Coordinates of C-alpha atoms and ligand atoms in Angstrom, one line a residue:
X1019 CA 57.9 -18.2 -115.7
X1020 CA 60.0 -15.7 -114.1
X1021 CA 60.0 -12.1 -113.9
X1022 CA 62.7 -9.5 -114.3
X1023 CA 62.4 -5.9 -112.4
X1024 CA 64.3 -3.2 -114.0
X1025 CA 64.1 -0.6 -111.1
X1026 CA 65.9 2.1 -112.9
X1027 CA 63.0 2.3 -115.1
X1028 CA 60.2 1.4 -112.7
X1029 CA 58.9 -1.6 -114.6
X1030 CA 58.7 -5.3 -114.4
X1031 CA 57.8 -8.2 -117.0
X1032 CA 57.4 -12.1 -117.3
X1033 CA 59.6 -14.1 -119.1
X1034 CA 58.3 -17.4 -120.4
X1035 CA 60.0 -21.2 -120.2
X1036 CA 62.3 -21.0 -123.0
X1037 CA 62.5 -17.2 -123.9
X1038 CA 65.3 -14.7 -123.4
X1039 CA 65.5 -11.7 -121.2
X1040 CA 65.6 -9.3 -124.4
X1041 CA 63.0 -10.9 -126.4
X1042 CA 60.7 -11.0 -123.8
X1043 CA 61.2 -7.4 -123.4
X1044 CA 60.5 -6.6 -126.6
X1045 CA 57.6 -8.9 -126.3
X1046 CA 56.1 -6.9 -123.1
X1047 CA 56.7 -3.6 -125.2
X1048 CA 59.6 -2.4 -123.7
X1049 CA 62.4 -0.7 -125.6
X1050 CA 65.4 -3.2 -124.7
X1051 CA 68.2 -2.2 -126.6
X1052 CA 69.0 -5.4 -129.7
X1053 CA 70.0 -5.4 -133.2
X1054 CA 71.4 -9.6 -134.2
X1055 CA 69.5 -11.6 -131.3
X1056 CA 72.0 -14.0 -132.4
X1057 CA 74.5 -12.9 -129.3
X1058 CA 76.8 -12.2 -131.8
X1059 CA 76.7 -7.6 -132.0
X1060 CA 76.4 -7.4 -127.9
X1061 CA 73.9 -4.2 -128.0
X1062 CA 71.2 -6.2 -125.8
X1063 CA 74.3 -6.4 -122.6
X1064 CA 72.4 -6.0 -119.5
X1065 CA 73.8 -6.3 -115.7
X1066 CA 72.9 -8.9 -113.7
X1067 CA 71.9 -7.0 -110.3
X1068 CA 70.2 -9.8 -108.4
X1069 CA 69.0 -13.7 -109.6
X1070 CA 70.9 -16.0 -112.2
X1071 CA 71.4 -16.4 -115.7
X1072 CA 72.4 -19.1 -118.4
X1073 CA 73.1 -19.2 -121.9
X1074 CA 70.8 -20.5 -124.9
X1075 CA 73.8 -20.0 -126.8
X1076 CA 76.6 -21.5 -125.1
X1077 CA 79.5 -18.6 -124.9
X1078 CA 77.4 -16.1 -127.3
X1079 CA 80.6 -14.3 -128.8
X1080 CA 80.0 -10.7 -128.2
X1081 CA 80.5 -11.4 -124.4
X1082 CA 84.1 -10.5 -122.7
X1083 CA 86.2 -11.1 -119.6
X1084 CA 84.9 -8.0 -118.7
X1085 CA 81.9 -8.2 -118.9
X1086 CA 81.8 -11.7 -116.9
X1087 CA 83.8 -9.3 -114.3
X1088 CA 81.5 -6.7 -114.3
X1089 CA 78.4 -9.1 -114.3
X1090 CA 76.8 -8.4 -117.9
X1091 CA 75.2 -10.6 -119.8
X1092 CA 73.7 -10.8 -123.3
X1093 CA 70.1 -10.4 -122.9
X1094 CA 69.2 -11.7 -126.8
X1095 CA 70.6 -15.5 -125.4
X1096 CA 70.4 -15.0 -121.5
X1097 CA 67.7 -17.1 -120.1
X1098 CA 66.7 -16.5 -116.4
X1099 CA 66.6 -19.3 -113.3
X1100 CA 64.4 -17.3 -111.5
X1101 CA 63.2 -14.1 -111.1
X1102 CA 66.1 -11.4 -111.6
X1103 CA 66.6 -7.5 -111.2
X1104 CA 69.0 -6.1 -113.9
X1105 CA 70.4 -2.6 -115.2
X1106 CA 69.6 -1.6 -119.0
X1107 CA 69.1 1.8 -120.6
X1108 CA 65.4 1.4 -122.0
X1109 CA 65.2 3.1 -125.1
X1110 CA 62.0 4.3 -127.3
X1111 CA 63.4 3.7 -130.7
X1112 CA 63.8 -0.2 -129.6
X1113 CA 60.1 -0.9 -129.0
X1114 CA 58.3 -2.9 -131.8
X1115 CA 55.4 -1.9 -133.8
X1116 CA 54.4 -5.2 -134.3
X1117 CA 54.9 -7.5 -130.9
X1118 CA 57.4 -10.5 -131.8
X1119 CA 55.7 -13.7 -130.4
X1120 CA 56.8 -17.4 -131.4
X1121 CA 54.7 -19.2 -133.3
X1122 CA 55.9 -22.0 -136.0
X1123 CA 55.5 -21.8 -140.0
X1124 CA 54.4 -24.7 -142.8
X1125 CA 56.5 -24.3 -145.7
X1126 CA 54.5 -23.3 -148.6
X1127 CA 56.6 -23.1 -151.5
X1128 CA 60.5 -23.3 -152.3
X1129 CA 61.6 -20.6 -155.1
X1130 CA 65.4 -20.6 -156.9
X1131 CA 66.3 -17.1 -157.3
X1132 CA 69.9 -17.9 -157.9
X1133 CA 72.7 -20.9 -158.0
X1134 CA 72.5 -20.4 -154.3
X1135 CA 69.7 -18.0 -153.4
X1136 CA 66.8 -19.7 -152.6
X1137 CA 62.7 -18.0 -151.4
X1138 CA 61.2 -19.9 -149.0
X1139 CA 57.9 -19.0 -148.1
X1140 CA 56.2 -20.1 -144.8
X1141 CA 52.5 -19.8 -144.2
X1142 CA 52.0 -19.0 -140.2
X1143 CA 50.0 -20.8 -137.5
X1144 CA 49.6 -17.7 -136.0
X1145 CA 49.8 -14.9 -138.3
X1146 CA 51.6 -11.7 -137.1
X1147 CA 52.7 -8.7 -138.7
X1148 CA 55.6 -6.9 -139.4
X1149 CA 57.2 -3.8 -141.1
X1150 CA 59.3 -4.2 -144.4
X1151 CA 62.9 -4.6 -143.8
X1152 CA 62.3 -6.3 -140.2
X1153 CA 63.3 -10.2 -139.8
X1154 CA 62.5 -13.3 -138.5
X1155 CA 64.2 -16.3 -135.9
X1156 CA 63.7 -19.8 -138.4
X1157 CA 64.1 -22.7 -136.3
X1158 CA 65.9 -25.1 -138.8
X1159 CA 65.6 -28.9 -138.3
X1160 CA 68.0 -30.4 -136.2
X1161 CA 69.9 -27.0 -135.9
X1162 CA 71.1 -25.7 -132.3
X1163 CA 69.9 -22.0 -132.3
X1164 CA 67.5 -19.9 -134.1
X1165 CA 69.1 -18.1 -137.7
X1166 CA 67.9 -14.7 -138.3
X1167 CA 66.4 -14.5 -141.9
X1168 CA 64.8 -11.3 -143.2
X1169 CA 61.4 -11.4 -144.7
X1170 CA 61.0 -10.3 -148.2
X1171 CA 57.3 -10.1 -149.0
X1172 CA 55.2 -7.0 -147.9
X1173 CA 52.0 -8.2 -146.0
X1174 CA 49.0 -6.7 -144.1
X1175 CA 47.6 -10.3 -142.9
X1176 CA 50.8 -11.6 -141.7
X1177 CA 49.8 -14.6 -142.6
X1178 CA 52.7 -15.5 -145.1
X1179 CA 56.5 -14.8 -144.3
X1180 CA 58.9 -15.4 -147.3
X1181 CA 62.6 -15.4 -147.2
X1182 CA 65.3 -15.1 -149.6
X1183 CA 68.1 -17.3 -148.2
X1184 CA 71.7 -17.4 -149.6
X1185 CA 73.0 -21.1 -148.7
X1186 CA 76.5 -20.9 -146.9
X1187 CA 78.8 -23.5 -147.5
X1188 CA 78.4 -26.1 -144.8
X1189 CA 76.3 -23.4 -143.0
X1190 CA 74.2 -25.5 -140.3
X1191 CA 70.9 -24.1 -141.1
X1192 CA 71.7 -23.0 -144.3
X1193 CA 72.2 -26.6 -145.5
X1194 CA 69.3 -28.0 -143.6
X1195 CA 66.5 -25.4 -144.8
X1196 CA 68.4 -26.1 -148.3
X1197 CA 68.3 -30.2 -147.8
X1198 CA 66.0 -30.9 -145.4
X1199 CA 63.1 -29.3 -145.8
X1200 CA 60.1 -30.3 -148.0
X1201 CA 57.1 -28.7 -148.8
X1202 CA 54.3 -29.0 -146.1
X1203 CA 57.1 -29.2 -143.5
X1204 CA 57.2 -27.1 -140.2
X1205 CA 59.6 -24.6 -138.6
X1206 CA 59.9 -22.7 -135.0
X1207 CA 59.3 -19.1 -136.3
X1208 CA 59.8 -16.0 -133.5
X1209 CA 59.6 -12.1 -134.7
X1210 CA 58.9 -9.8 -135.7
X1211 CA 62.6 -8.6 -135.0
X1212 CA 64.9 -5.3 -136.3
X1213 CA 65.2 -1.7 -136.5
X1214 CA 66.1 -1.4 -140.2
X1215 CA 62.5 -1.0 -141.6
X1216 CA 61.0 1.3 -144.5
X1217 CA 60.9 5.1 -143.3
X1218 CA 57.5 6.0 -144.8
X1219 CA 57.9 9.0 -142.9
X1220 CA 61.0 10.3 -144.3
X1221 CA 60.4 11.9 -147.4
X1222 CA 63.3 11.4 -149.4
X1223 CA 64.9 9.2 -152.8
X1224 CA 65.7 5.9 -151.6
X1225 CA 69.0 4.3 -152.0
X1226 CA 69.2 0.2 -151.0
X1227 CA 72.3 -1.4 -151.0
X1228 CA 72.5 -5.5 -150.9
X1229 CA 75.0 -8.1 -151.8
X1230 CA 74.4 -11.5 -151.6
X1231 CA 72.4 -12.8 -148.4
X1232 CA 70.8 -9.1 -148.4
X1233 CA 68.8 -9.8 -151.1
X1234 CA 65.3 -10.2 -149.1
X1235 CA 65.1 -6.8 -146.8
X1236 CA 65.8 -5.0 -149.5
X1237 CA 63.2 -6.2 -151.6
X1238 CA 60.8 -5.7 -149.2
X1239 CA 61.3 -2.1 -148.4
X1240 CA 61.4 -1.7 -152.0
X1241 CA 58.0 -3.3 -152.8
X1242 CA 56.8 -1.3 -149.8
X1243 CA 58.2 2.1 -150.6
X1244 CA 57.2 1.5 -154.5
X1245 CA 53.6 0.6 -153.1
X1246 CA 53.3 3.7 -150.3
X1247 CA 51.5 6.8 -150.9
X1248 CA 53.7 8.9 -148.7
X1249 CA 56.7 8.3 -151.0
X1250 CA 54.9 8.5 -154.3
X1251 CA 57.1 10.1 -156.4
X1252 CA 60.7 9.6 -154.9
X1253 CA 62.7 7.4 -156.4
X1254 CA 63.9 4.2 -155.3
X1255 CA 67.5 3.0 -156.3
X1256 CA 69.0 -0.4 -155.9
X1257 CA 72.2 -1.6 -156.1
X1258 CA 73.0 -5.2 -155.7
X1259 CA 76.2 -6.7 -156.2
X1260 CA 77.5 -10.5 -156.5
X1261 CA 81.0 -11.8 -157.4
X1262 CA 79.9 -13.0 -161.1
X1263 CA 77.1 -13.0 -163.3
X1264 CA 75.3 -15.8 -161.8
X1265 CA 75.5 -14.3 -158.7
X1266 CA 73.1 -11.2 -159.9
X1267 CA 69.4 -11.1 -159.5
X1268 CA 66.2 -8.7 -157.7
X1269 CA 65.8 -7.2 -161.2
X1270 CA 62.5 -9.4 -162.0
X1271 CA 61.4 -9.2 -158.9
X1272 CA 61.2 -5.0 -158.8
X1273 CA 60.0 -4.7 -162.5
X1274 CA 56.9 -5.9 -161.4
X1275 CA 56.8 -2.6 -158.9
X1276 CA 55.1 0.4 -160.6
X1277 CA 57.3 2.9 -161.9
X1278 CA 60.1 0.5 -162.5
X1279 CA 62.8 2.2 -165.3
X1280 CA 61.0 5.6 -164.0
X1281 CA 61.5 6.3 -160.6
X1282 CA 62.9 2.7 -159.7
X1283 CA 66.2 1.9 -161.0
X1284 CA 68.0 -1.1 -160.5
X1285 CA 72.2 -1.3 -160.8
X1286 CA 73.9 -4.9 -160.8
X1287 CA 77.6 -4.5 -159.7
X1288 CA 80.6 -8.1 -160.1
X1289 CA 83.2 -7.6 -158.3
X1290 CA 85.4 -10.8 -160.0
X1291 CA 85.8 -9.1 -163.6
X1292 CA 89.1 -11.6 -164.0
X1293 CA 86.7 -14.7 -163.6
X1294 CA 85.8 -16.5 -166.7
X1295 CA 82.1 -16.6 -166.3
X1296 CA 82.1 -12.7 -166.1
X1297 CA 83.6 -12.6 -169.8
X1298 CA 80.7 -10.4 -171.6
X1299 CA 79.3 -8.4 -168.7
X1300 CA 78.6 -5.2 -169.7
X1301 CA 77.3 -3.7 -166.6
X1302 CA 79.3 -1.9 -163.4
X1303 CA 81.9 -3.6 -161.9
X1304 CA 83.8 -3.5 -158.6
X1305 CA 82.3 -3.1 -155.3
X1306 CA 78.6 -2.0 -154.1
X1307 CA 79.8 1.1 -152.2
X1308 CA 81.9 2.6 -154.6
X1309 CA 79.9 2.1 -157.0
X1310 CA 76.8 4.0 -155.2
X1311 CA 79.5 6.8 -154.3
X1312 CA 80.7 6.9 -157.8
X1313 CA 76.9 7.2 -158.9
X1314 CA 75.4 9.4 -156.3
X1315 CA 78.1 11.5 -154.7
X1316 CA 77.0 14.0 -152.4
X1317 CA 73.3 13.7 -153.9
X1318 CA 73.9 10.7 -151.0
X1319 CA 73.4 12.7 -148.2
X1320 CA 69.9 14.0 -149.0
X1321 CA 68.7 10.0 -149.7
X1322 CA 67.1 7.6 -146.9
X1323 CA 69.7 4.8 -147.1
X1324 CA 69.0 0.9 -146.5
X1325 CA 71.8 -1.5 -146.5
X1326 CA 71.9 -5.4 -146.2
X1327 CA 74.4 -8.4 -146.5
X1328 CA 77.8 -9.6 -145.6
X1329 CA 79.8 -8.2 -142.8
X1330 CA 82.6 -6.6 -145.0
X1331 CA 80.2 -5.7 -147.1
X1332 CA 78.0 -3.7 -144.6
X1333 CA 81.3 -2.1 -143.1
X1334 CA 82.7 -0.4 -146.2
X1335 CA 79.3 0.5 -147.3
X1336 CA 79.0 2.2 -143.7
X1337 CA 82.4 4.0 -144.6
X1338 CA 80.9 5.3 -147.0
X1339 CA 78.0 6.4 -146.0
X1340 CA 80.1 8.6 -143.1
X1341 CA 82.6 9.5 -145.7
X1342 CA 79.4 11.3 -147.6
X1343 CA 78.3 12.8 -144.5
X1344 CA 75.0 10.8 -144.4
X1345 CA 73.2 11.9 -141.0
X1346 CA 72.8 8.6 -138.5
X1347 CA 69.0 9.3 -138.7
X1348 CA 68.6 8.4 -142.5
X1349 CA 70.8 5.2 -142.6
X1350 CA 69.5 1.7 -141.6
X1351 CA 70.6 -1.6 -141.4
X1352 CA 70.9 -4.4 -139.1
X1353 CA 73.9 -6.5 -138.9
X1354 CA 74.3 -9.8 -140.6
X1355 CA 76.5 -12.2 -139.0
Ligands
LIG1178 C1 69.6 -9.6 -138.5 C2 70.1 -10.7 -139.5 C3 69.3 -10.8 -140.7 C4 69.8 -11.8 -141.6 N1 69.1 -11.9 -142.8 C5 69.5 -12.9 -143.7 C6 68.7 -13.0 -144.9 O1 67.7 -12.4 -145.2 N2 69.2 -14.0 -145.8 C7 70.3 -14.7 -145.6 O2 70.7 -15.6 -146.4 N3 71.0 -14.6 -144.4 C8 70.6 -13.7 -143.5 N4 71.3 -13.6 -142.3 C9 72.4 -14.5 -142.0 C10 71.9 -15.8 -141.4 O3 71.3 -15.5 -140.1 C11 72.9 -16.9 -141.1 O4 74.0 -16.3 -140.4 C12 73.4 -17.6 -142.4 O5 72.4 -18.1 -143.1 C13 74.4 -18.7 -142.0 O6 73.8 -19.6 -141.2 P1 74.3 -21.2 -141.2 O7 73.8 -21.8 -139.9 O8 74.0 -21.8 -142.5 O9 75.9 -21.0 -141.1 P2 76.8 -21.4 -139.9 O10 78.2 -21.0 -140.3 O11 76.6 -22.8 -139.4 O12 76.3 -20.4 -138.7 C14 76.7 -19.1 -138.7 C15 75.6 -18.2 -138.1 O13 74.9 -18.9 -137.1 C16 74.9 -18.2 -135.9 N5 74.9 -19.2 -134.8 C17 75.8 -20.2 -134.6 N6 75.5 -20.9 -133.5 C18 74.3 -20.4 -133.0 C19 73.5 -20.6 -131.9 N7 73.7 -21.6 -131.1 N8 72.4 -19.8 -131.7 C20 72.2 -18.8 -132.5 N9 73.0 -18.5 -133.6 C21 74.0 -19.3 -133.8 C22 76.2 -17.4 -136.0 O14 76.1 -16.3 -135.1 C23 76.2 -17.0 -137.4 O15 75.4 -15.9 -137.6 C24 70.9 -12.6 -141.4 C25 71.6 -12.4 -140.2 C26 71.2 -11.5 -139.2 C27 72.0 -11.3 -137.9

């Protein structure tokens, strides 16, 4: 156990064998700035003022020479030898509803959404809760280094967690959730994690974006938002593209919502037209974001936006969403790596 003072902010918290110095943060209920916990985005850098630090990730990538000159570290994969007294800006917004605590899960049931989208659902030793669009740390077998996978179920229990997880070509974890894992076996499970949860509070239409791997928070803040009574009535849209037709799917999965073809909508987009396979498709083609511009306009500015999946993806949807003059405070997403 060791324990990290943050004098700046007058507070102090323990830090278990094994856990980071920004996860245990958020575990003592302190607003430590994170978004990937991966060490891949950087927004968890802290300065090292006294004590000593290694990496659970070896070299996390967001770090710098400067930052090794200046003494900063990534707090989502920095693990203290000791007890330490670092600088961070301690923030409200960062603090979690639900407190993330590791605990492990038993697969439950395995679910083929698409050639390579697969639901995984995981019932919990320790159930915990967590708000819809959040995600979770899976331990694969035999994998160095938690994956972040969002949850795609809505729960009150938190007994069940349920991801929809798009396999990666000789992706580590990817191919051993995929290959590995049978029913009835276990996983390390940590979260809940993220700041891109449902808004219930924001009374506005709802526009989700997803490609690909953001399949899963997507459908939860859908299932949540058709579900709450503070947003009965607004309507939910939901774009999702994929390369070809194979690729496409969520539709089953929100026409069993309430109001689906009334105030949900759901768009497919492909973005190969020239391929083969898509020889027939009569829906939209191109890419997600223009697409949702081409549809909305500047109707985009009064909406609560959510957004989820590849990299590329994420940054011309966020283009966009500038471009339309979309206020910071209605557009969430956490970035996928
Ligand atoms: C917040 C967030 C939510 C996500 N939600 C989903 C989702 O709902 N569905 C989905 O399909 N995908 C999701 N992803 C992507 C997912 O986490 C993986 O990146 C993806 O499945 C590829 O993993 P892989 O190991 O198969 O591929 P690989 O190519 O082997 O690994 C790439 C990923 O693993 C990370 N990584 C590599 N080494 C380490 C290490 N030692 N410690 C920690 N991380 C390491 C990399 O940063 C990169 O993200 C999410 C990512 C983030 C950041």
């Amino acid at each position: 156990m060791a324990k990290i003072t943050i004098p700046a902010a007058n507070v102090s918290y323990d830090v278990s064998e094994g856990d980071t110095i920004a996860r245990a943060a958020t575990r003592a209920g302190l607003g430590f700035p994170y978004d990937c916990n991966v060490g891949e985005c950087g927004n968890c850098r802290f300065e090292l003022l006294e004590g000593e630090v290694t990496y659970l990730r070896e070299n996390p990538p967001a770090i710098n020479e400067r930052d090794v000159q200046r003494k900063r570290y990534i707090g989502c994969q920095a693990l203290p030898h000791g007890d330490c007294t670092i600088k961070v800006p301690l923030r409200d917004n960062f603090k979690s509803k639900f407190i993330p605590a590791r605990t492990s899960g038993k697969l439950t049931e395995m679910i083929d959404i698409t050639h390579d989208i697969r639901e995984f659902r995981f019932a919990l030793e320790q159930p915990n809760g967590f708000l819809p669009g959040q995600y979770g740390l899976i331990a694969a077998p035999g994998v160095n280094g938690a994956r972040a996978y969002s949850m795609c179920n809505v729960t009150s229990s938190g007994e069940q967690w349920h991801f929809q997880i798009r396999r990666v070509p000789n992706g580590k974890a990817t191919t051993s959730l995929f290959d590995q894992l049978k029913v009835g076996d276990t996983v390390g499970l940590d979260g809940p994690f993220g700041m891109a949860y449902l808004r219930e509070d924001a009374p506005r239409d709802i526009l989700c974006l997803a490609g690909g791997s953001g399949l899963s928070p997507m459908i939860s803040i859908s299932r949540a938002a058709a579900a709450s009574e503070a947003l009965e009535g607004r309507n939910i849209h939901f774009v999702y593209g994929g390369r070809t037709p194979r690729d496409i799917c969520g539709e089953e999965m929100l026409k069993e919502l309430r109001g689906f073809g009334e105030r949900i909508h759901y768009t497919p987009v492909i973005s190969m037209t020239d391929d083969p396979s898509s020889a027939g498709w009569t829906g939209k083609t191109g890419f997600v974001h223009d697409v949702a511009e081409n549809m909305f306009g500047e109707k985009i500015a009064q909406m609560e936006v959510y957004f989820a999946g590849p990299p590329l993806m994420a940054q011309a949807v966020m283009k966009m969403l500038i471009k339309a003059k979309l206020p910071a405070s209605q557009m969430h997403f956490d970035q996928f790596y």
